[in-house]
Amino acid sequence: MAIFNLIYLSCGVVGLLLLAYKIRALRSSWGSPRVVALISTVFFSAFAVLFAAPANITWINWASGVPNFAALLVYSLVVCFAGAAFALVIYWRYPAAQAWQRVRLIIISYSTIVAAMVVLFFKSEVDEERQVDFDTYYATQPTIAVFLFIYLVATMVGCGGQAYHCWQGSRDEAISARPWLRLGLRWYCAAALFPMAFAVIKLFVLLMDWAGERSFDVLSTTAPLMASLSMIPLVIAMALPVFGPRRPSPSLWVRRWRTYFALRPLHRALVHVNPGIVLVAPGKFLNPHHRVRRQIIELNDWRWALTPYFDLSVGEAATSLARQAALPTDELAAVVEAAQLRAAGSSDGRARAPERRPASVIVDGTDLAAEHDRWVRISRAYQHSPIVDAAVADAARVQAAGGMD
């Protein structure tokens, strides 16, 4: 019994928190039918799960003075949830006026089902309280059998409609440009599959009980636990379209870490130019976007500091060798830049007097992505290019020969 209480109460509290958040976030749009359907969906699902906890079942039955009244209340809330969820996706997929024609039919149908459930319940003899096995215990009582049948079919149809329309909506061309919304719709589809599977299992057990086969009753007892877990994908589905666009994509996160490690050797090689500007903001150590942004800023600063020490002969040698190797324009520029940085950053390069360079020597990328790519090419050439090694070595030999003269 404790595990039932733990799962139902935990999922119910999550649902109430989601309900409070949605009411607060959407309070300015209460006139919208979509908002009403959304709030209704969260409201019915949260309280259905919360009231299904055995501890709350006992309290509800005691407070109402009606044995097993909690079963009627919880099952009615589940049916209302299925209807509200079905109406919600209809409003998502069709214009309001066209959707209302379908939603009106859903409201009438599901209101009628709840009313029929109330009548059937009070026409039944359910004097013995059953906290977790109400369905199987009273399955063969005719009025309760009909009560359970229409409850399960209505739940299955409503959640099935939700799953179908969410899946179809996620494949719509108009949604393809909004990946977080598409992903959210698929999580809504997943959220509907849990209560739908629950209804299918319960209906199967009910049919077996009518046939006198009781060996499947344990499935009926455990199936509601699975339905309560639908609260998890429901929370994810509602959060993704809101918070997803605010977060960088996982692929971009991976690319930024790759950029960081590609730039790291060059960054370490030039840090001696001015180590005082190296900065990692508090709490940003594991944020690749911040780390790469700081690397680019610091590398550009060090380049400005080294520009007066650039040796034109190094640049000419690197350019000549790169052209002989038929390197593309971007790679040629990266090799020349890496050779200049290697030579200027060395102790010999900074030993000579600095020279004023024209502004055209200072070349930055046109945007952040271009800066990333440019510095990655420079870093790789700085580490691995034989042309850089040759150009710097040639310049060193020329300087050494001049010194000997």
Coordinates of C-alpha atoms in Angstrom, one line a residue:
M1 CA 0.0 0.0 0.0
A2 CA 2.9 2.4 0.7
I3 CA 4.2 2.2 -2.8
F4 CA 0.7 3.1 -4.1
N5 CA 0.6 6.2 -1.9
L6 CA 4.2 7.2 -2.8
I7 CA 3.7 7.1 -6.5
Y8 CA 0.2 8.6 -6.6
L9 CA 1.0 11.4 -4.2
S10 CA 4.3 12.2 -5.8
C11 CA 2.8 12.4 -9.3
G12 CA -0.2 14.3 -8.0
V13 CA 2.0 16.9 -6.3
V14 CA 3.9 17.3 -9.6
G15 CA 0.6 17.8 -11.4
L16 CA -0.5 20.5 -8.9
L17 CA 2.7 22.4 -9.3
L18 CA 2.3 22.2 -13.0
L19 CA -1.3 23.4 -12.7
A20 CA -0.2 26.4 -10.5
Y21 CA 2.5 27.3 -13.0
K22 CA 0.1 27.2 -15.9
I23 CA -2.6 29.2 -14.2
R24 CA 0.0 31.9 -13.3
A25 CA 1.7 31.9 -16.8
L26 CA -1.6 32.0 -18.7
R27 CA -3.7 34.2 -16.5
S28 CA -3.8 37.0 -19.1
S29 CA -5.3 34.6 -21.7
W30 CA -8.2 33.1 -19.8
G31 CA -10.6 34.1 -22.5
S32 CA -9.0 31.7 -25.0
P33 CA -10.7 28.3 -25.4
R34 CA -7.3 26.7 -25.9
V35 CA -6.2 27.9 -22.5
V36 CA -9.4 26.7 -20.8
A37 CA -8.8 23.3 -22.4
L38 CA -5.2 23.2 -21.4
I39 CA -5.9 24.2 -17.7
S40 CA -8.8 21.7 -17.6
T41 CA -6.5 18.9 -18.9
V42 CA -3.9 19.6 -16.2
F43 CA -6.5 20.1 -13.5
F44 CA -8.4 16.8 -14.1
S45 CA -5.2 14.8 -14.5
A46 CA -3.6 16.2 -11.3
F47 CA -6.6 15.6 -9.1
A48 CA -7.3 12.2 -10.6
V49 CA -3.9 11.0 -9.7
L50 CA -3.8 12.7 -6.3
F51 CA -7.2 11.3 -5.2
A52 CA -6.3 7.8 -6.4
A53 CA -3.8 7.4 -3.5
P54 CA -5.2 4.9 -1.0
A55 CA -4.7 7.4 1.8
N56 CA -6.9 9.9 0.0
I57 CA -9.4 7.2 -1.0
T58 CA -10.1 6.4 2.7
W59 CA -10.4 10.1 3.6
I60 CA -12.8 10.8 0.6
N61 CA -15.0 7.9 1.5
W62 CA -15.1 9.0 5.1
A63 CA -15.8 12.6 4.3
S64 CA -18.6 11.8 1.8
G65 CA -20.2 9.1 3.9
V66 CA -20.6 7.0 0.8
P67 CA -18.7 3.7 0.5
N68 CA -16.3 3.8 -2.5
F69 CA -17.3 7.3 -3.5
A70 CA -13.6 7.9 -4.2
A71 CA -13.9 5.4 -7.1
L72 CA -16.7 7.4 -8.7
L73 CA -14.8 10.7 -8.1
V74 CA -11.5 9.4 -9.5
Y75 CA -13.0 7.7 -12.5
S76 CA -15.1 10.7 -13.3
L77 CA -12.0 12.9 -13.2
V78 CA -10.2 10.5 -15.5
V79 CA -13.0 10.6 -18.0
C80 CA -13.0 14.4 -17.8
F81 CA -9.2 14.4 -18.4
A82 CA -9.6 12.3 -21.5
G83 CA -12.3 14.6 -22.9
A84 CA -10.3 17.8 -22.1
A85 CA -7.1 16.4 -23.6
F86 CA -9.1 15.4 -26.7
A87 CA -10.6 18.9 -26.9
L88 CA -7.2 20.5 -26.4
V89 CA -5.6 18.8 -29.4
I90 CA -8.6 19.6 -31.5
Y91 CA -8.1 23.3 -30.7
W92 CA -4.5 23.0 -31.6
R93 CA -5.1 21.5 -35.0
Y94 CA -8.1 23.5 -36.3
P95 CA -9.2 27.1 -36.3
A96 CA -11.3 28.0 -33.3
A97 CA -14.6 28.1 -35.1
Q98 CA -14.1 24.8 -36.8
A99 CA -12.7 23.2 -33.7
W100 CA -15.7 24.3 -31.6
Q101 CA -18.0 22.1 -33.8
R102 CA -16.0 19.1 -32.7
V103 CA -15.3 20.2 -29.2
R104 CA -19.0 20.8 -28.5
L105 CA -19.7 17.2 -29.4
I106 CA -16.9 16.0 -27.1
I107 CA -18.3 18.1 -24.2
I108 CA -21.8 16.7 -24.7
S109 CA -20.6 13.1 -25.1
Y110 CA -18.3 13.1 -22.1
S111 CA -20.7 15.0 -19.9
T112 CA -23.3 12.4 -20.7
I113 CA -20.8 9.6 -19.9
V114 CA -20.1 11.1 -16.5
A115 CA -23.8 11.5 -15.7
A116 CA -24.4 7.9 -16.7
M117 CA -21.6 6.8 -14.5
V118 CA -23.1 8.7 -11.5
V119 CA -26.5 7.0 -12.1
L120 CA -25.0 3.6 -12.4
F121 CA -22.8 4.0 -9.4
F122 CA -25.7 4.9 -7.1
K123 CA -27.8 2.1 -8.5
S124 CA -25.2 -0.4 -7.5
E125 CA -24.5 -2.2 -4.2
V126 CA -20.9 -1.3 -3.3
D127 CA -21.1 -1.2 0.5
E128 CA -17.7 -2.7 1.1
E129 CA -14.8 -0.3 0.6
R130 CA -12.1 -1.4 -1.8
Q131 CA -9.1 0.9 -2.0
V132 CA -7.1 -0.7 -4.9
D133 CA -9.2 -3.5 -6.3
F134 CA -12.6 -1.9 -6.7
D135 CA -12.8 -2.9 -10.4
T136 CA -12.1 -6.6 -10.0
Y137 CA -14.1 -7.0 -6.8
Y138 CA -17.3 -5.6 -8.3
A139 CA -16.6 -6.5 -11.9
T140 CA -19.5 -9.0 -12.2
Q141 CA -22.1 -6.8 -10.7
P142 CA -24.1 -5.7 -13.8
T143 CA -24.4 -2.0 -13.1
I144 CA -20.8 -1.7 -12.1
A145 CA -19.7 -3.7 -15.1
V146 CA -21.5 -1.2 -17.4
F147 CA -20.1 1.7 -15.2
L148 CA -16.5 0.4 -15.7
F149 CA -17.0 -0.4 -19.4
I150 CA -18.1 3.1 -20.4
Y151 CA -15.5 4.7 -18.2
L152 CA -12.7 2.6 -19.8
V153 CA -13.9 3.0 -23.4
A154 CA -14.3 6.8 -22.9
T155 CA -10.8 7.0 -21.5
M156 CA -9.3 4.9 -24.3
V157 CA -11.1 7.0 -27.0
G158 CA -10.1 10.3 -25.6
C159 CA -6.5 9.5 -25.0
G160 CA -6.3 7.7 -28.3
G161 CA -7.6 10.9 -30.0
Q162 CA -5.0 12.9 -28.2
A163 CA -2.2 10.6 -29.2
Y164 CA -3.3 10.5 -32.9
H165 CA -3.7 14.3 -33.3
C166 CA -0.5 15.1 -31.5
W167 CA 1.4 12.7 -33.7
Q168 CA -0.2 13.9 -36.8
G169 CA 0.4 17.5 -35.7
S170 CA 4.1 16.9 -35.1
R171 CA 4.4 15.7 -38.7
D172 CA 2.7 18.9 -40.1
E173 CA 5.0 20.9 -42.4
A174 CA 4.0 24.1 -40.5
I175 CA 5.4 22.7 -37.3
S176 CA 8.7 21.5 -38.9
A177 CA 10.2 25.0 -38.5
R178 CA 9.6 24.9 -34.8
P179 CA 11.5 21.8 -33.6
W180 CA 10.7 22.4 -29.9
L181 CA 7.0 22.5 -30.5
R182 CA 7.2 19.4 -32.7
L183 CA 9.1 17.6 -29.9
G184 CA 6.6 18.8 -27.4
L185 CA 3.7 17.4 -29.4
R186 CA 5.4 14.0 -29.5
W187 CA 5.8 14.1 -25.7
Y188 CA 2.0 14.9 -25.5
C189 CA 1.5 11.8 -27.7
A190 CA 3.6 9.8 -25.2
A191 CA 1.7 11.2 -22.3
A192 CA -1.6 9.9 -23.8
L193 CA -0.2 6.4 -24.4
F194 CA 0.1 5.7 -20.7
P195 CA -3.6 6.2 -19.7
M196 CA -4.6 4.6 -23.1
A197 CA -2.6 1.5 -22.3
F198 CA -4.0 1.5 -18.7
A199 CA -7.6 1.5 -20.2
V200 CA -6.8 -1.3 -22.6
I201 CA -5.4 -3.5 -19.8
K202 CA -8.2 -2.7 -17.4
L203 CA -10.8 -3.5 -20.2
F204 CA -9.1 -6.8 -21.0
V205 CA -9.1 -7.8 -17.3
L206 CA -12.8 -6.7 -17.0
L207 CA -13.7 -9.0 -20.0
M208 CA -11.7 -11.9 -18.4
D209 CA -13.6 -11.4 -15.2
W210 CA -16.9 -11.5 -17.0
A211 CA -15.7 -14.8 -18.5
G212 CA -14.9 -16.2 -15.0
E213 CA -11.1 -16.0 -15.5
R214 CA -9.6 -14.3 -12.4
S215 CA -5.9 -15.0 -13.0
F216 CA -5.4 -11.5 -14.6
D217 CA -6.7 -9.5 -11.7
V218 CA -3.2 -8.5 -10.6
L219 CA -2.9 -6.5 -13.9
S220 CA -5.9 -4.4 -13.0
T221 CA -4.4 -3.6 -9.6
T222 CA -1.0 -2.4 -11.0
A223 CA -2.2 -0.7 -14.3
P224 CA -3.2 2.6 -12.5
L225 CA 0.4 3.0 -11.4
M226 CA 1.4 3.1 -15.0
A227 CA -1.3 5.6 -15.8
S228 CA -0.1 7.9 -13.0
L229 CA 3.4 8.0 -14.6
S230 CA 1.9 9.9 -17.6
M231 CA 2.3 13.0 -15.5
I232 CA 6.1 12.9 -16.3
P233 CA 5.8 13.1 -20.1
L234 CA 3.0 15.6 -19.7
V235 CA 5.3 18.0 -17.7
I236 CA 8.0 17.5 -20.3
A237 CA 5.6 18.2 -23.1
M238 CA 4.3 21.4 -21.5
A239 CA 7.8 22.6 -20.6
L240 CA 9.6 22.0 -24.0
P241 CA 7.9 24.7 -26.1
V242 CA 8.4 27.2 -23.3
F243 CA 11.9 26.5 -22.1
G244 CA 13.3 24.6 -25.1
P245 CA 13.9 27.6 -27.4
R246 CA 15.8 29.3 -24.5
R247 CA 18.3 26.5 -24.3
P248 CA 21.0 25.8 -27.0
S249 CA 20.5 22.6 -28.8
P250 CA 22.5 19.5 -27.6
S251 CA 24.3 19.4 -31.0
L252 CA 25.4 23.0 -30.6
W253 CA 26.6 22.2 -27.0
V254 CA 28.7 19.4 -28.4
R255 CA 30.1 21.5 -31.2
R256 CA 31.1 24.2 -28.7
W257 CA 33.0 21.7 -26.6
R258 CA 34.8 20.5 -29.7
T259 CA 35.7 24.1 -30.6
Y260 CA 36.9 24.7 -27.1
F261 CA 39.3 21.7 -27.2
A262 CA 40.4 22.7 -30.7
L263 CA 41.4 26.1 -29.5
R264 CA 42.9 25.1 -26.2
P265 CA 46.5 24.3 -27.4
L266 CA 46.7 27.7 -29.2
H267 CA 45.2 29.4 -26.1
R268 CA 47.8 27.8 -23.9
A269 CA 50.6 28.6 -26.2
L270 CA 49.8 32.3 -26.2
V271 CA 48.6 32.8 -22.7
H272 CA 52.0 34.1 -21.7
V273 CA 51.4 37.3 -23.7
N274 CA 48.9 38.6 -21.1
P275 CA 47.8 35.9 -18.6
G276 CA 45.9 38.6 -16.6
I277 CA 42.9 38.7 -18.9
V278 CA 42.1 35.0 -18.7
L279 CA 38.7 34.7 -17.1
V280 CA 36.1 32.1 -16.4
A281 CA 32.9 33.6 -14.8
P282 CA 31.6 32.0 -11.6
G283 CA 29.4 29.0 -12.3
K284 CA 30.4 29.0 -16.0
F285 CA 33.2 26.4 -15.8
L286 CA 31.1 23.7 -17.5
N287 CA 29.4 26.1 -20.0
P288 CA 31.1 25.6 -23.4
H289 CA 29.5 28.6 -24.9
H290 CA 31.0 30.9 -22.2
R291 CA 34.4 29.1 -22.4
V292 CA 34.7 29.4 -26.2
R293 CA 33.5 33.1 -26.1
R294 CA 36.3 33.9 -23.6
Q295 CA 38.9 32.0 -25.6
I296 CA 38.0 34.1 -28.7
I297 CA 38.1 37.3 -26.8
E298 CA 41.5 36.5 -25.2
L299 CA 43.0 35.2 -28.5
N300 CA 42.0 38.4 -30.3
D301 CA 43.5 40.5 -27.5
W302 CA 46.8 38.6 -27.6
R303 CA 46.8 38.9 -31.4
W304 CA 46.5 42.6 -31.1
A305 CA 49.4 42.7 -28.6
L306 CA 51.6 40.5 -30.9
T307 CA 50.8 42.3 -34.2
P308 CA 53.6 44.9 -33.8
Y309 CA 56.0 42.0 -33.6
F310 CA 54.8 40.2 -36.8
D311 CA 57.8 39.5 -39.1
L312 CA 56.9 40.2 -42.7
S313 CA 59.5 37.7 -43.9
V314 CA 57.7 34.9 -41.9
G315 CA 54.4 35.8 -43.6
E316 CA 56.0 35.9 -47.0
A317 CA 57.7 32.5 -46.5
A318 CA 54.4 30.9 -45.2
T319 CA 52.5 32.4 -48.1
S320 CA 54.9 31.1 -50.6
L321 CA 54.9 27.6 -49.2
A322 CA 51.1 27.5 -48.8
R323 CA 50.7 28.5 -52.5
Q324 CA 53.1 25.8 -53.5
A325 CA 51.0 23.3 -51.6
A326 CA 47.9 24.7 -53.4
L327 CA 46.1 25.3 -50.1
P328 CA 42.6 26.9 -50.2
T329 CA 42.3 30.6 -49.4
D330 CA 41.0 30.1 -45.9
E331 CA 43.7 27.5 -45.1
L332 CA 46.4 29.7 -46.6
A333 CA 45.3 32.6 -44.4
A334 CA 45.2 30.4 -41.3
V335 CA 48.8 29.1 -42.0
V336 CA 50.2 32.6 -42.5
E337 CA 48.5 33.8 -39.3
A338 CA 49.7 30.8 -37.3
A339 CA 53.3 31.3 -38.5
Q340 CA 53.2 34.9 -37.6
L341 CA 51.8 34.2 -34.1
R342 CA 54.3 31.4 -33.6
A343 CA 57.2 33.7 -34.5
A344 CA 56.0 36.8 -32.7
G345 CA 55.0 34.8 -29.6
S346 CA 58.5 33.4 -29.1
S347 CA 61.1 35.1 -27.0
D348 CA 63.2 35.9 -30.1
G349 CA 60.2 37.4 -31.9
R350 CA 59.4 39.8 -29.0
A351 CA 63.0 40.6 -28.4
R352 CA 63.2 42.9 -31.4
A353 CA 61.6 46.4 -31.5
P354 CA 57.9 46.5 -32.3
E355 CA 56.7 48.0 -35.6
R356 CA 53.5 49.8 -36.3
R357 CA 51.3 47.7 -38.6
P358 CA 48.4 49.0 -40.8
A359 CA 44.9 48.4 -39.7
S360 CA 44.4 45.9 -42.5
V361 CA 46.6 43.5 -40.8
I362 CA 44.0 43.1 -38.0
V363 CA 41.5 40.7 -39.5
D364 CA 38.5 39.5 -37.5
G365 CA 35.7 37.2 -38.5
T366 CA 32.5 38.7 -39.8
D367 CA 30.4 37.0 -37.1
L368 CA 30.8 34.7 -34.1
A369 CA 30.6 31.5 -36.2
A370 CA 33.2 32.8 -38.6
E371 CA 35.5 33.7 -35.7
H372 CA 35.1 30.2 -34.3
D373 CA 36.0 28.6 -37.7
R374 CA 38.9 31.0 -38.3
W375 CA 40.5 30.5 -35.0
V376 CA 40.1 26.7 -35.2
R377 CA 41.9 26.7 -38.5
I378 CA 44.7 28.9 -37.0
S379 CA 45.0 26.6 -34.0
R380 CA 45.3 23.5 -36.1
A381 CA 47.9 25.1 -38.3
Y382 CA 49.8 26.3 -35.3
Q383 CA 50.0 22.8 -33.9
H384 CA 50.3 20.6 -37.0
S385 CA 51.2 22.5 -40.2
P386 CA 54.7 21.7 -41.5
I387 CA 54.4 24.9 -43.5
V388 CA 54.3 26.9 -40.2
D389 CA 57.3 25.0 -38.9
A390 CA 59.3 25.6 -42.1
A391 CA 58.4 29.3 -42.4
V392 CA 59.4 30.0 -38.8
A393 CA 62.6 28.0 -39.1
D394 CA 63.6 29.8 -42.3
A395 CA 63.1 33.2 -40.6
A396 CA 65.1 32.0 -37.6
R397 CA 67.9 30.9 -39.9
V398 CA 67.8 34.2 -41.8
Q399 CA 68.0 36.2 -38.6
A400 CA 70.8 34.0 -37.3
A401 CA 72.8 34.5 -40.5
G402 CA 72.2 38.2 -40.3
G403 CA 73.4 38.3 -36.7
M404 CA 76.6 36.4 -37.7
D405 CA 77.3 39.0 -40.3

